[in-house]
Coordinates of C-alpha atoms in Angstrom, one line a residue:
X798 CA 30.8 -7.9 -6.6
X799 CA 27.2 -8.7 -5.6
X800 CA 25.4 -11.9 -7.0
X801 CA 22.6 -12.0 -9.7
X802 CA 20.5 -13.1 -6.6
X803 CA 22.0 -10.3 -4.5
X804 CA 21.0 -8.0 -7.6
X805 CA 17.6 -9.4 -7.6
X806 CA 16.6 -8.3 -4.2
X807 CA 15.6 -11.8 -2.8
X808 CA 19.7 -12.9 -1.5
X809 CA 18.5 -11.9 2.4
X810 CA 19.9 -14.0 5.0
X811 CA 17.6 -16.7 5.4
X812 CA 18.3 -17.4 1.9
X813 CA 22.1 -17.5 2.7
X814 CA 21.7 -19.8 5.2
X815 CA 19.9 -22.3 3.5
X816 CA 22.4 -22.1 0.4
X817 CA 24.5 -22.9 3.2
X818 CA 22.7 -25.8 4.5
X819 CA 22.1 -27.1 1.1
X820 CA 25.6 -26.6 0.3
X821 CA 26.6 -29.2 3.0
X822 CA 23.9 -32.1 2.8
X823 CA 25.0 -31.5 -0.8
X824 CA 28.6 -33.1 0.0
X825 CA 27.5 -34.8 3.1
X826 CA 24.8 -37.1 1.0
X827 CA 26.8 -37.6 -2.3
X828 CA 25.1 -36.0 -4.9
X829 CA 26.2 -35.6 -8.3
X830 CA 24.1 -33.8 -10.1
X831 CA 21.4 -31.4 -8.9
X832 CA 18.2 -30.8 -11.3
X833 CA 17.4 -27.0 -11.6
X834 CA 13.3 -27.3 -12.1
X835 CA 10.9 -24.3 -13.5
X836 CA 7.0 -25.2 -14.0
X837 CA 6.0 -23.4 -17.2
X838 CA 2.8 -22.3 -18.3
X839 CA 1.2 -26.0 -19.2
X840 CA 1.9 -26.9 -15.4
X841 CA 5.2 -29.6 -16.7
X842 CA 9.0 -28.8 -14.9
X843 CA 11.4 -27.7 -17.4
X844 CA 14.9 -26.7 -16.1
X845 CA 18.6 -28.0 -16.5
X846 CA 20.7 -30.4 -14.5
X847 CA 24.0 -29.1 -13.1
X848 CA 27.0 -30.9 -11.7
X849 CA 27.2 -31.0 -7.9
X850 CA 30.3 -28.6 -7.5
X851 CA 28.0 -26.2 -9.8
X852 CA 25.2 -26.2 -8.0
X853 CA 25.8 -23.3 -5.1
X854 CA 27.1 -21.2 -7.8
X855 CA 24.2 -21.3 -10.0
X856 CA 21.6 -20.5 -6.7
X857 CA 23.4 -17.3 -6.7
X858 CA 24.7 -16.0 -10.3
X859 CA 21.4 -18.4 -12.2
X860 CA 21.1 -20.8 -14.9
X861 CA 20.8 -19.2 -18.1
X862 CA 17.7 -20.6 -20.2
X863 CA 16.4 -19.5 -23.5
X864 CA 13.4 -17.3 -23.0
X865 CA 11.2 -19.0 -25.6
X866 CA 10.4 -21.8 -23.2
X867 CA 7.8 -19.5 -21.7
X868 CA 6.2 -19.3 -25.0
X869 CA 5.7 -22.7 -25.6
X870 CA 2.3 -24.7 -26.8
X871 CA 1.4 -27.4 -25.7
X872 CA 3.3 -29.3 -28.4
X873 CA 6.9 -27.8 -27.7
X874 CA 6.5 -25.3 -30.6
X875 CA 6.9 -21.5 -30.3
X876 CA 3.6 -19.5 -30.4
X877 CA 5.5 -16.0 -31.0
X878 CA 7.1 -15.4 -34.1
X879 CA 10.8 -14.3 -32.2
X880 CA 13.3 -14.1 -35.1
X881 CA 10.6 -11.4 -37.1
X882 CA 10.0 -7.5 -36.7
X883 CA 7.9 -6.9 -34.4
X884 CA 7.0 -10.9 -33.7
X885 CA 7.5 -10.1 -29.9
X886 CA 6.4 -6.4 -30.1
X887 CA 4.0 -7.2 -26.5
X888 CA 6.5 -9.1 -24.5
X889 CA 10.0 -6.8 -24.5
X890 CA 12.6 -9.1 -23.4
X891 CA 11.4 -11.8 -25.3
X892 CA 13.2 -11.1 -28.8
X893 CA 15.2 -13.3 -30.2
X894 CA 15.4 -16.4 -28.4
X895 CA 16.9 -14.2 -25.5
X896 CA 18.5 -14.9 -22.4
X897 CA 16.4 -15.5 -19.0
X898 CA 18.2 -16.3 -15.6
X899 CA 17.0 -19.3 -13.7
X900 CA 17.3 -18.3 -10.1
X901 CA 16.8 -21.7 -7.5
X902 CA 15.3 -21.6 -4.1
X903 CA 18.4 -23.3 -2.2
X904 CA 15.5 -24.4 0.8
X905 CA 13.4 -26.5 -2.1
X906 CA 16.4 -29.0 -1.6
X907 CA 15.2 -32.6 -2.2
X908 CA 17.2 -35.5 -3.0
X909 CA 15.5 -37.9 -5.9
X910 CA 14.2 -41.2 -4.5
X911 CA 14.2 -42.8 -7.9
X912 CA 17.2 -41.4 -9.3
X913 CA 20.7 -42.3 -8.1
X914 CA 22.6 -39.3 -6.2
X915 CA 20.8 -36.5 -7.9
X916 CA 18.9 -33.6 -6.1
X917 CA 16.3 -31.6 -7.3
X918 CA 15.8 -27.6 -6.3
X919 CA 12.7 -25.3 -7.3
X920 CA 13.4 -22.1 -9.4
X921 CA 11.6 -19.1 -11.1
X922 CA 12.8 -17.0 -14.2
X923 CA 14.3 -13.5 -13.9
X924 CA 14.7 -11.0 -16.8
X925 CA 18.8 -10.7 -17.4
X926 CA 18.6 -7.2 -16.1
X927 CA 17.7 -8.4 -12.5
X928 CA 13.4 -7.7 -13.0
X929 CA 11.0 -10.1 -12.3
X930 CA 9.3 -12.2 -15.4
X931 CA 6.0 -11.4 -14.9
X932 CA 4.8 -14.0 -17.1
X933 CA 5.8 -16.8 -15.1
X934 CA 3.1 -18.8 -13.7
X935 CA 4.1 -19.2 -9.9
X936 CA 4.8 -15.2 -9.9
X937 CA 1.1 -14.9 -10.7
X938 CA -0.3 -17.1 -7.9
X939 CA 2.4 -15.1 -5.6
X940 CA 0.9 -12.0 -6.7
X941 CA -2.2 -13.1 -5.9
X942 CA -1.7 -14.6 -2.9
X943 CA -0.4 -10.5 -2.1
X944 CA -3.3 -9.4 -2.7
X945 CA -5.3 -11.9 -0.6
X946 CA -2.7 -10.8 2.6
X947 CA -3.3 -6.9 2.0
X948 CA -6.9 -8.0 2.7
X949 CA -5.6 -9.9 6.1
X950 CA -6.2 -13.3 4.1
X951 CA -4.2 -16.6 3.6
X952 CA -5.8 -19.4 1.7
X953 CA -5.5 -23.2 2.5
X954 CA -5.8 -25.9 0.3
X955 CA -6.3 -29.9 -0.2
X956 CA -5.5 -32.0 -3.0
X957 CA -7.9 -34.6 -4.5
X958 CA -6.5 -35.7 -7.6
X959 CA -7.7 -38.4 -9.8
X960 CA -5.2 -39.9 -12.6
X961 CA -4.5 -43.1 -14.7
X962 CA -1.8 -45.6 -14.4
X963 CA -0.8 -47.9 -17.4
X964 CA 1.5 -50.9 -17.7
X965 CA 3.6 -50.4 -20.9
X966 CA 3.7 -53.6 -23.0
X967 CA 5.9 -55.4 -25.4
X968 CA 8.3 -53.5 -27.2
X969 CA 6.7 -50.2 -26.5
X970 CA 9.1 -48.4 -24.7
X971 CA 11.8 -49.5 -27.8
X972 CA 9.0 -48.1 -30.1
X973 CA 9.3 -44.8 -28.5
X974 CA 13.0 -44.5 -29.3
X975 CA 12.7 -45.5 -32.6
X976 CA 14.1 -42.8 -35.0
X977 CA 11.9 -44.0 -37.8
X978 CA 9.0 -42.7 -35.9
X979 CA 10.1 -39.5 -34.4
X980 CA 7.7 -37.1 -34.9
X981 CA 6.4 -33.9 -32.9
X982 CA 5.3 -35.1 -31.3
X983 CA 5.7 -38.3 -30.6
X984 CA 3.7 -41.5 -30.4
X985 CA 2.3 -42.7 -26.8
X986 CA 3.2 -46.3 -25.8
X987 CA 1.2 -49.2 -25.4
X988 CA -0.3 -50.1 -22.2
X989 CA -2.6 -52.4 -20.2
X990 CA -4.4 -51.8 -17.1
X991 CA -3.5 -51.9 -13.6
X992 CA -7.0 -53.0 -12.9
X993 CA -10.1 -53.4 -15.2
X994 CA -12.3 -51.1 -12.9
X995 CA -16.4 -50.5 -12.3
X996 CA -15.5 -51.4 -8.8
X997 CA -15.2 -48.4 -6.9
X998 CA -12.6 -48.5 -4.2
X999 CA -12.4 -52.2 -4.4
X1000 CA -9.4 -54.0 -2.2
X1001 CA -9.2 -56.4 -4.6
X1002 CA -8.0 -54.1 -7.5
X1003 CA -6.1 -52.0 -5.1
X1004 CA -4.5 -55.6 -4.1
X1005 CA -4.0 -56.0 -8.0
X1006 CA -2.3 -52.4 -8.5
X1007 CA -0.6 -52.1 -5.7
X1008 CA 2.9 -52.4 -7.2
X1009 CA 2.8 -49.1 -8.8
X1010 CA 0.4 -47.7 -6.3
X1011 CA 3.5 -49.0 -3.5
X1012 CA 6.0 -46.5 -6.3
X1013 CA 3.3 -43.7 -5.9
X1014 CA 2.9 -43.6 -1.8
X1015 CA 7.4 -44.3 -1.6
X1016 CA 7.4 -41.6 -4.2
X1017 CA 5.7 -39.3 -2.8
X1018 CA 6.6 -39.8 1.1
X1019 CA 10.5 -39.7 0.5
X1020 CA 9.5 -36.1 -1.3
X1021 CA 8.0 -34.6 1.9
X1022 CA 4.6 -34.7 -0.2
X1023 CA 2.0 -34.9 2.7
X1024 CA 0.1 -37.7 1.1
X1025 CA -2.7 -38.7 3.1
X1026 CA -4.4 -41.6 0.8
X1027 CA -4.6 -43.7 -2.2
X1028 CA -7.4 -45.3 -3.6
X1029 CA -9.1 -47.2 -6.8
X1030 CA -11.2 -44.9 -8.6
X1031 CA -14.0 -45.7 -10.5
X1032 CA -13.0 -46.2 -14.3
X1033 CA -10.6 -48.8 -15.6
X1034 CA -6.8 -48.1 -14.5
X1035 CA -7.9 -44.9 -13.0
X1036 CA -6.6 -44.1 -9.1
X1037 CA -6.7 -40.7 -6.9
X1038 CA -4.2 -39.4 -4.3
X1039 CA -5.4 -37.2 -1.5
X1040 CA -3.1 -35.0 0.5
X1041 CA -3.7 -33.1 3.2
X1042 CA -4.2 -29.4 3.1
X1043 CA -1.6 -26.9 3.4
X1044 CA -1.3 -22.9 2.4
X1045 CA -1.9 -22.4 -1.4
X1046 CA 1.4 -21.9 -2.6
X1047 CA 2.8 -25.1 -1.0
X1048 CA 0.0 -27.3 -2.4
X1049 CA 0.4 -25.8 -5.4
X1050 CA 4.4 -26.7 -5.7
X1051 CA 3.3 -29.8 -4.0
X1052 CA 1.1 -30.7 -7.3
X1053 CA 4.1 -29.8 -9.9
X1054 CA 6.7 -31.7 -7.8
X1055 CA 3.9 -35.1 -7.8
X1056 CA 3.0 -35.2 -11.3
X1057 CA 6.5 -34.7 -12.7
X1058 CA 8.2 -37.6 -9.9
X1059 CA 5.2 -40.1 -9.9
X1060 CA 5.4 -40.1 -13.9
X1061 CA 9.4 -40.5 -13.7
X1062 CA 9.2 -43.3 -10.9
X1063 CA 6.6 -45.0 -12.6
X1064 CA 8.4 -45.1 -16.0
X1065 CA 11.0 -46.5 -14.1
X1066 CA 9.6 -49.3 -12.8
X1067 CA 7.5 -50.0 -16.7
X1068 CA 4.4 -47.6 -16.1
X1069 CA 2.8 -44.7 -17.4
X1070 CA 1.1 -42.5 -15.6
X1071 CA -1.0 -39.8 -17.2
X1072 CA -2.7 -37.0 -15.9
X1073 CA -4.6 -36.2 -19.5
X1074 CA -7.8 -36.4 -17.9
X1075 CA -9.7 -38.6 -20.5
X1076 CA -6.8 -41.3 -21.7
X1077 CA -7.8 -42.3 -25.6
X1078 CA -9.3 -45.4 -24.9
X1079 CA -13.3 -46.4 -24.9
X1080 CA -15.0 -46.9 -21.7
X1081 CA -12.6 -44.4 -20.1
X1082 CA -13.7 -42.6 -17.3
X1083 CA -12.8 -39.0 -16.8
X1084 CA -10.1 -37.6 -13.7
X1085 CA -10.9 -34.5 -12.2
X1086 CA -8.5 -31.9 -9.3
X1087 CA -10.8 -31.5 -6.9
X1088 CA -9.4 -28.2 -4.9
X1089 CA -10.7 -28.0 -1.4
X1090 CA -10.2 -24.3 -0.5
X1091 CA -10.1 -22.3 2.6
X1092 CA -9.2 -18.5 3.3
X1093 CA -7.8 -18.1 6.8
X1094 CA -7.1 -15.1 9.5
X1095 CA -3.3 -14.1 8.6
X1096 CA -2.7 -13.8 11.7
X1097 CA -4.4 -16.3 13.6
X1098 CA -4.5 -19.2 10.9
X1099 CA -8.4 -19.7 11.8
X1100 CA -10.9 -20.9 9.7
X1101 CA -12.8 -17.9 8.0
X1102 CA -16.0 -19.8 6.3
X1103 CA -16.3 -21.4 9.7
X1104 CA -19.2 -20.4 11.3
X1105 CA -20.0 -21.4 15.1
X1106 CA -23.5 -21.5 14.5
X1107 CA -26.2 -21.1 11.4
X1108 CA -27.4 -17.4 10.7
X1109 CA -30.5 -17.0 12.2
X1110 CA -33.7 -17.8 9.8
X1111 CA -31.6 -20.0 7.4
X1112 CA -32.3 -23.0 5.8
X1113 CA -29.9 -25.6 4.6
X1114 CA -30.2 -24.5 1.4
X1115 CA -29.0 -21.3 2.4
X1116 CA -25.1 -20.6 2.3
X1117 CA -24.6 -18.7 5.7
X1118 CA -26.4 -21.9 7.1
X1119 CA -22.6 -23.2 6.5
X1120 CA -20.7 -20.8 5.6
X1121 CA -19.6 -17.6 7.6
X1122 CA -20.5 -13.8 5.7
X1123 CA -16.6 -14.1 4.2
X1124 CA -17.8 -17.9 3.0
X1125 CA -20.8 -16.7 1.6
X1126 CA -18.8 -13.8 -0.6
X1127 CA -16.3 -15.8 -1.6
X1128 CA -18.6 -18.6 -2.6
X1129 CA -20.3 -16.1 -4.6
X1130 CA -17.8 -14.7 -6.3
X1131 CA -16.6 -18.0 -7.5
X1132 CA -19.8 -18.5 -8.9
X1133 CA -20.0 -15.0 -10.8
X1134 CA -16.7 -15.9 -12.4
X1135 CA -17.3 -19.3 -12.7
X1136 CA -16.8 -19.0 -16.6
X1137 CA -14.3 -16.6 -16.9
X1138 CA -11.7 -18.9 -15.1
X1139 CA -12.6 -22.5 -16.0
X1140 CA -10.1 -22.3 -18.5
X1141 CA -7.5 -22.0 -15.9
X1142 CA -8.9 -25.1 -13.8
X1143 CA -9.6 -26.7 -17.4
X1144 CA -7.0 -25.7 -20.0
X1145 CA -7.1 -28.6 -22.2
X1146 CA -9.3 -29.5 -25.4
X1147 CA -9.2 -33.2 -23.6
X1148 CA -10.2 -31.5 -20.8
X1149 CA -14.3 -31.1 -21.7
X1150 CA -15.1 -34.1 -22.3
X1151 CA -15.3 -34.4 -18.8
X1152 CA -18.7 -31.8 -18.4
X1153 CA -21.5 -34.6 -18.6
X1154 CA -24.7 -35.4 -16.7
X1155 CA -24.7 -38.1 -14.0
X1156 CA -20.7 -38.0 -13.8
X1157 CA -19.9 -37.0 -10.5
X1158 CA -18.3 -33.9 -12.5
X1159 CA -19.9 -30.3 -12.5
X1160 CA -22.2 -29.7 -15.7
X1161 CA -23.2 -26.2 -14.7
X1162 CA -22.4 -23.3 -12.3
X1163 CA -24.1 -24.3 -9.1
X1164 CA -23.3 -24.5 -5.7
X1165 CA -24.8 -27.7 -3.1
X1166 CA -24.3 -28.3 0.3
X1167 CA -22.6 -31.9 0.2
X1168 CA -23.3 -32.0 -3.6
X1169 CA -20.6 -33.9 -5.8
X1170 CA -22.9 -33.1 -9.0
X1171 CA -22.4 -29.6 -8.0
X1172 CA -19.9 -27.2 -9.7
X1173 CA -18.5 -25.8 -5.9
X1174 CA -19.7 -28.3 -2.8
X1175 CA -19.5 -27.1 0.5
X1176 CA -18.2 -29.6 2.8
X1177 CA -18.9 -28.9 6.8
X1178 CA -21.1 -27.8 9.2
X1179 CA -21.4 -25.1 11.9
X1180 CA -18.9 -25.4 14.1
X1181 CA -17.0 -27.7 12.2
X1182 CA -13.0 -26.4 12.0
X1183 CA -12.9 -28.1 8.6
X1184 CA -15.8 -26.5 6.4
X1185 CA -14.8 -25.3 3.5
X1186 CA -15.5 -25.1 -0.7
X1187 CA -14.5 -27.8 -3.0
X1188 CA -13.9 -26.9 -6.8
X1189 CA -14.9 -29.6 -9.0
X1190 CA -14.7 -28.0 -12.3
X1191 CA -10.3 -28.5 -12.7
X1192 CA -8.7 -31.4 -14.4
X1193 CA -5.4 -33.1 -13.0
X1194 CA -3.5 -31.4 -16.1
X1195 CA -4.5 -27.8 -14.8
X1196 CA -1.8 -25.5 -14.4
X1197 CA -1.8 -25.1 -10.1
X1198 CA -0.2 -21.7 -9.7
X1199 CA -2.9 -20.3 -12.3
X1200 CA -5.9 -22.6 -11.2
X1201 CA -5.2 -21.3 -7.5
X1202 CA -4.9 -17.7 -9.0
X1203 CA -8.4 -18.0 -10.7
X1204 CA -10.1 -18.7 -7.3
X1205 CA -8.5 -16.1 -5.5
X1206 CA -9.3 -13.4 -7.7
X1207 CA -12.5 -13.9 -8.0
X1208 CA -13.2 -15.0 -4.3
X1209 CA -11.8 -11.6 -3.5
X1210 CA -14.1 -10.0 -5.6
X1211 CA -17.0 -11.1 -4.1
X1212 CA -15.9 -10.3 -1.0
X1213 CA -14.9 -6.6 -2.0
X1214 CA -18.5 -6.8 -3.3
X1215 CA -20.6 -8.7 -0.9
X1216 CA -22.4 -10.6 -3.4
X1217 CA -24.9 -13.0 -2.3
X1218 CA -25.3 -16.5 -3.2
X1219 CA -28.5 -18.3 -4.3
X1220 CA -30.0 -21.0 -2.5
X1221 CA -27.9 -24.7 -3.1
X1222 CA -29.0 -26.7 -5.9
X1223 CA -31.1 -29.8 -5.4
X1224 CA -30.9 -30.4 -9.3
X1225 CA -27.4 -30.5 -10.2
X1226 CA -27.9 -31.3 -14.0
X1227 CA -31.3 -29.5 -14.8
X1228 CA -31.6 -27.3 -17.4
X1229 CA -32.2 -24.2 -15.9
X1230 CA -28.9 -23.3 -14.7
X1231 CA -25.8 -21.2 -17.0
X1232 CA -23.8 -23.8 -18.2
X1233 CA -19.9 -23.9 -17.5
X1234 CA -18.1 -23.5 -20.9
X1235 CA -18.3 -26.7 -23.5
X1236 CA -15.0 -26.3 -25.4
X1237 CA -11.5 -24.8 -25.0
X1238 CA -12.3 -22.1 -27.2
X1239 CA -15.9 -21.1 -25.7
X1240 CA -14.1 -21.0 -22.2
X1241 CA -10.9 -18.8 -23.3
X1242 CA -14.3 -16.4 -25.0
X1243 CA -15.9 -16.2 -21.7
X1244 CA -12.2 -15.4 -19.8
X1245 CA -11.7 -12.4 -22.1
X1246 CA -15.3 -11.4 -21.5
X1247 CA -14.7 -11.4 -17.8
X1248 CA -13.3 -7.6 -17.2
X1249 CA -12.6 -8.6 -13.5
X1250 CA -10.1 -11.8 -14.3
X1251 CA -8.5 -10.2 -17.1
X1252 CA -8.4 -7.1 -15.1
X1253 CA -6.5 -9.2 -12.0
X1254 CA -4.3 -11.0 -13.9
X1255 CA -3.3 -8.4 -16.3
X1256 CA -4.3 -8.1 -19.5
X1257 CA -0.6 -8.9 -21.0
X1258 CA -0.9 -12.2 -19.2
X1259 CA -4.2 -13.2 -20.7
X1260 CA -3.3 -12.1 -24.3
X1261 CA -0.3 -13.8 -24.1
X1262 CA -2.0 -16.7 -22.6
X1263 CA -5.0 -16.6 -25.3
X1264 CA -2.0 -16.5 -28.1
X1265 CA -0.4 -19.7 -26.6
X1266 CA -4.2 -21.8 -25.9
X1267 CA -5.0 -20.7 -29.2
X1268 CA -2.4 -22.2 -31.3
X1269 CA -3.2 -25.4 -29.0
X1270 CA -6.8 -25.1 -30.7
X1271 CA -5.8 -24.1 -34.1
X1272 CA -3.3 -27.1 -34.6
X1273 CA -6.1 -29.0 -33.6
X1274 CA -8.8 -28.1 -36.1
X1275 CA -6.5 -28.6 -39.1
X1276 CA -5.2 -32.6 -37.5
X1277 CA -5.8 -34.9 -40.3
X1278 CA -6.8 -37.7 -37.4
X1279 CA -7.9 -35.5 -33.6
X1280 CA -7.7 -38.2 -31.9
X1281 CA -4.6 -39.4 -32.9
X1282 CA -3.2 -36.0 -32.5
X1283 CA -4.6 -35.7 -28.9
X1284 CA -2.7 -39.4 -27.8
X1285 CA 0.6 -37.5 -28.7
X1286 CA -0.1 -34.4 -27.3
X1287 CA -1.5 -35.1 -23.8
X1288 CA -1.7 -38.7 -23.4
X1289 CA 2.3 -39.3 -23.9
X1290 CA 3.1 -36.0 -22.3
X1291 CA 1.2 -35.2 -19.5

């Protein structure tokens, strides 16, 4: 009898030998328990932990997991009314609480540096009758990524991300698992610094967080993560990690696999680290995901915004001064659909607070050459292997299959349509230019307006996606205390 996997279409024989491998540094290592991981659509690893001698089994038959955790808000609570007639009319499959099939990637192997004889594997959802969930997030970016290779394009990507890192204090942890104040959700510890910032990259407060900075780099490192640097940002407790490009998918799993093992490390050692990217305290500064972005040959894996010298009769001002005819496109499209997807780069309520003047974070949708106040900042010169776009708009709680996703689509569109760029902005924050959206609920408005993203994504994935931010917005209009309500939904959780 043939396996789920088998029955799935995806059982071919490099998969069979690397359940095979996996298999034996399974026994050879001594691992107990293996961790079955699946990113959801608020970019946080969900998934169920198996005993070793059930582990090879499950990569072949699944894990079974109940199908409501794809319609999740951002509190835990269902956003689809599945025991009612009708409640899932748009999502068939989906009724009822019903069965999905978590099916593991046996090469995603990784044994946990923090946690004692445990290994961890990647997996994705499959509908019981052996289709693929649509719905799920990675399955998006894969799609997309499909679409990019029919075009003879792969897409590269670095990592800039910017988070916070908290001591917890006294009896905080203790206060956490009290019963008396469980609530959903629940409240956020209590934390000091690492290091009282306004000293941008100083050595001394790297000197005075390196500790949990020392967690974060073995962390990281022991997970394959190619972590390049780590450095003292600018606001109180706040810190970045830089890692060094790699193809889209792969940085994108790279990001999932970071967040979820630097917070569980950390917590380990008394830390919290939160990727909300303004933490509820005053004089906070605001993390952004800067995503440094490249589309290469397919075949070749060269550079395609590289240009070996600037078009004749342009200025530096000028995009094809830097940026090849591709480079050009694609930089224009990103900027025609600049609204339409920030609220897949910025898919929090928290999230906005970030869009202000002066704040080394984009205000408006612009493009500068070596511009950090700039919405999309073109990094390079001609001739320069390395020139590429950097994203500014995303935050560090941004789901990265469908952040990725955004930027492909609409790259691709303005290749397929040649669109033109304007001249770079030497005004970043001028008044002038079309604003990038102000709220959760003005960017999810301009997402439905964009015909082309909801088109590309499908327009069962962005009304189920505009069901599940909504209730995220709803539940927040009608807190008694929005602050309050914000510490327990992103700053304990993400």
């Amino acid at each position: 009898m043939n396996s789920f996997a088998e029955h799935c279409g995806i059982h071919d024989e490099a998969r069979r030998l690397a359940l095979q491998q996996t298999e034996q540094l399974i026994a050879a290592s001594g691992i107990e328990l293996v961790r079955f991981a699946w990113c959801d659509l608020h970019g946080t690893l969900r998934g169920k932990t198996l005993v070793a001698s059930a582990a090879a089994k499950a990569m072949l038959d699944g894990v079974g997991l109940v199908s409501t955790l794809l319609l999740k808000d951002s509190s835990d609570r269902t956003a689809f009314k599945v025991f009612e007639a009708g409640g899932t009319a748009e999502l068939p499959g989906f009724e009822f609480a019903s069965n999905l099939l978590l099916l593991a990637d046996p090469a995603s192997f990784k044994p946990l540096p923090w946690a004692a004889a445990t290994g961890w594997v990647q997996g994705q959802p499959w509908m019981q009758d052996g289709s693929a969930v649509e719905l799920d997030s990675r399955r998006i970016l894969q799609r997309a990524l499909a679409r990019l290779a029919e075009a003879g394009y792969g897409m590269k990507c670095g990592l800039e991300i910017e988070f916070h890192i908290y001591r917890i204090t006294g009896d905080s942890a203790q206060d956490q698992l009290d019963p008396e104040q469980a609530a959903w959700p629940g409240p956020p510890p209590k934390v000091a610094m690492i290091h009282p910032g306004y000293n941008l990259l100083s050595e001394q407060w790297f000197d005075m967080a390196e500790e949990p900075l020392r967690i974060v780099q073995h962390t990281a490192q022991a997970l394959g993560l190619p972590l390049q640097s780590l450095e003292i940002e600018l606001g109180p407790s706040q810190v970045e990690a830089v890692f060094d490009a790699t193809d889209a998918l792969t940085a994108a799993d790279n990001m999932v696999l970071f967040r979820s093992a630097v917070r569980q490390a950390l917590r380990r050692a008394g830390y919290h680290a939160t990727f909300m990217c303004r933490p509820p305290f005053p004089n906070i500064m605001s993390s952004g995901w800067h995503l440094h972005q490249s589309l290469v040959d397919i075949h070749t894996g060269a550079n395609l915004f590289q240009r070996d010298a600037s078009a004749q009769g342009t200025q530096s001002t000028d995009a094809q001064y830097t940026l090849s005819e591709v480079g050009e496109h694609y930089l224009a499209g990103l900027l025609e659909h600049a609204r339409g997807m920030t609220v897949f780069c910025t898919p929090t309520i928290n999230g906005f607070g970030r869009f202000r003047p002066n704040a080394l974070a984009p205000q408006s949708v612009l493009w500068g050459r070596d511009n950090r106040g700039a919405m999309l900042r073109v990094v390079g010169q001609a001739g320069d292997a390395a020139t590429r776009i950097e994203n500014r708009i995303g935050e560090p709680a941004a789901n990265p299959y469908l952040y990725l996703a955004s930027q492909i689509h609409a790259g691709l569109d303005g290749i397929t349509r040649q669109l033109k760029a304007p001249v770079a902005t030497d005004a970043p924050y001028g008044d002038a230019a079309v604003k990038i959206p102000t709220s959760l609920g003005e960017a999810l408005d301009a997402l439905q307006a964009d015909s082309v993203l909801v088109d590309a994504f499908g327009s069962s994935f962005i009304n189920y996606f505009m069901r599940i931010k909504q209730s995220e917005i709803t539940r927040h209009e009608q807190a008694v205390d929005g602050d309050d309500w914000q510490r327990r939904e992103y700053f304990s959780r993400i």
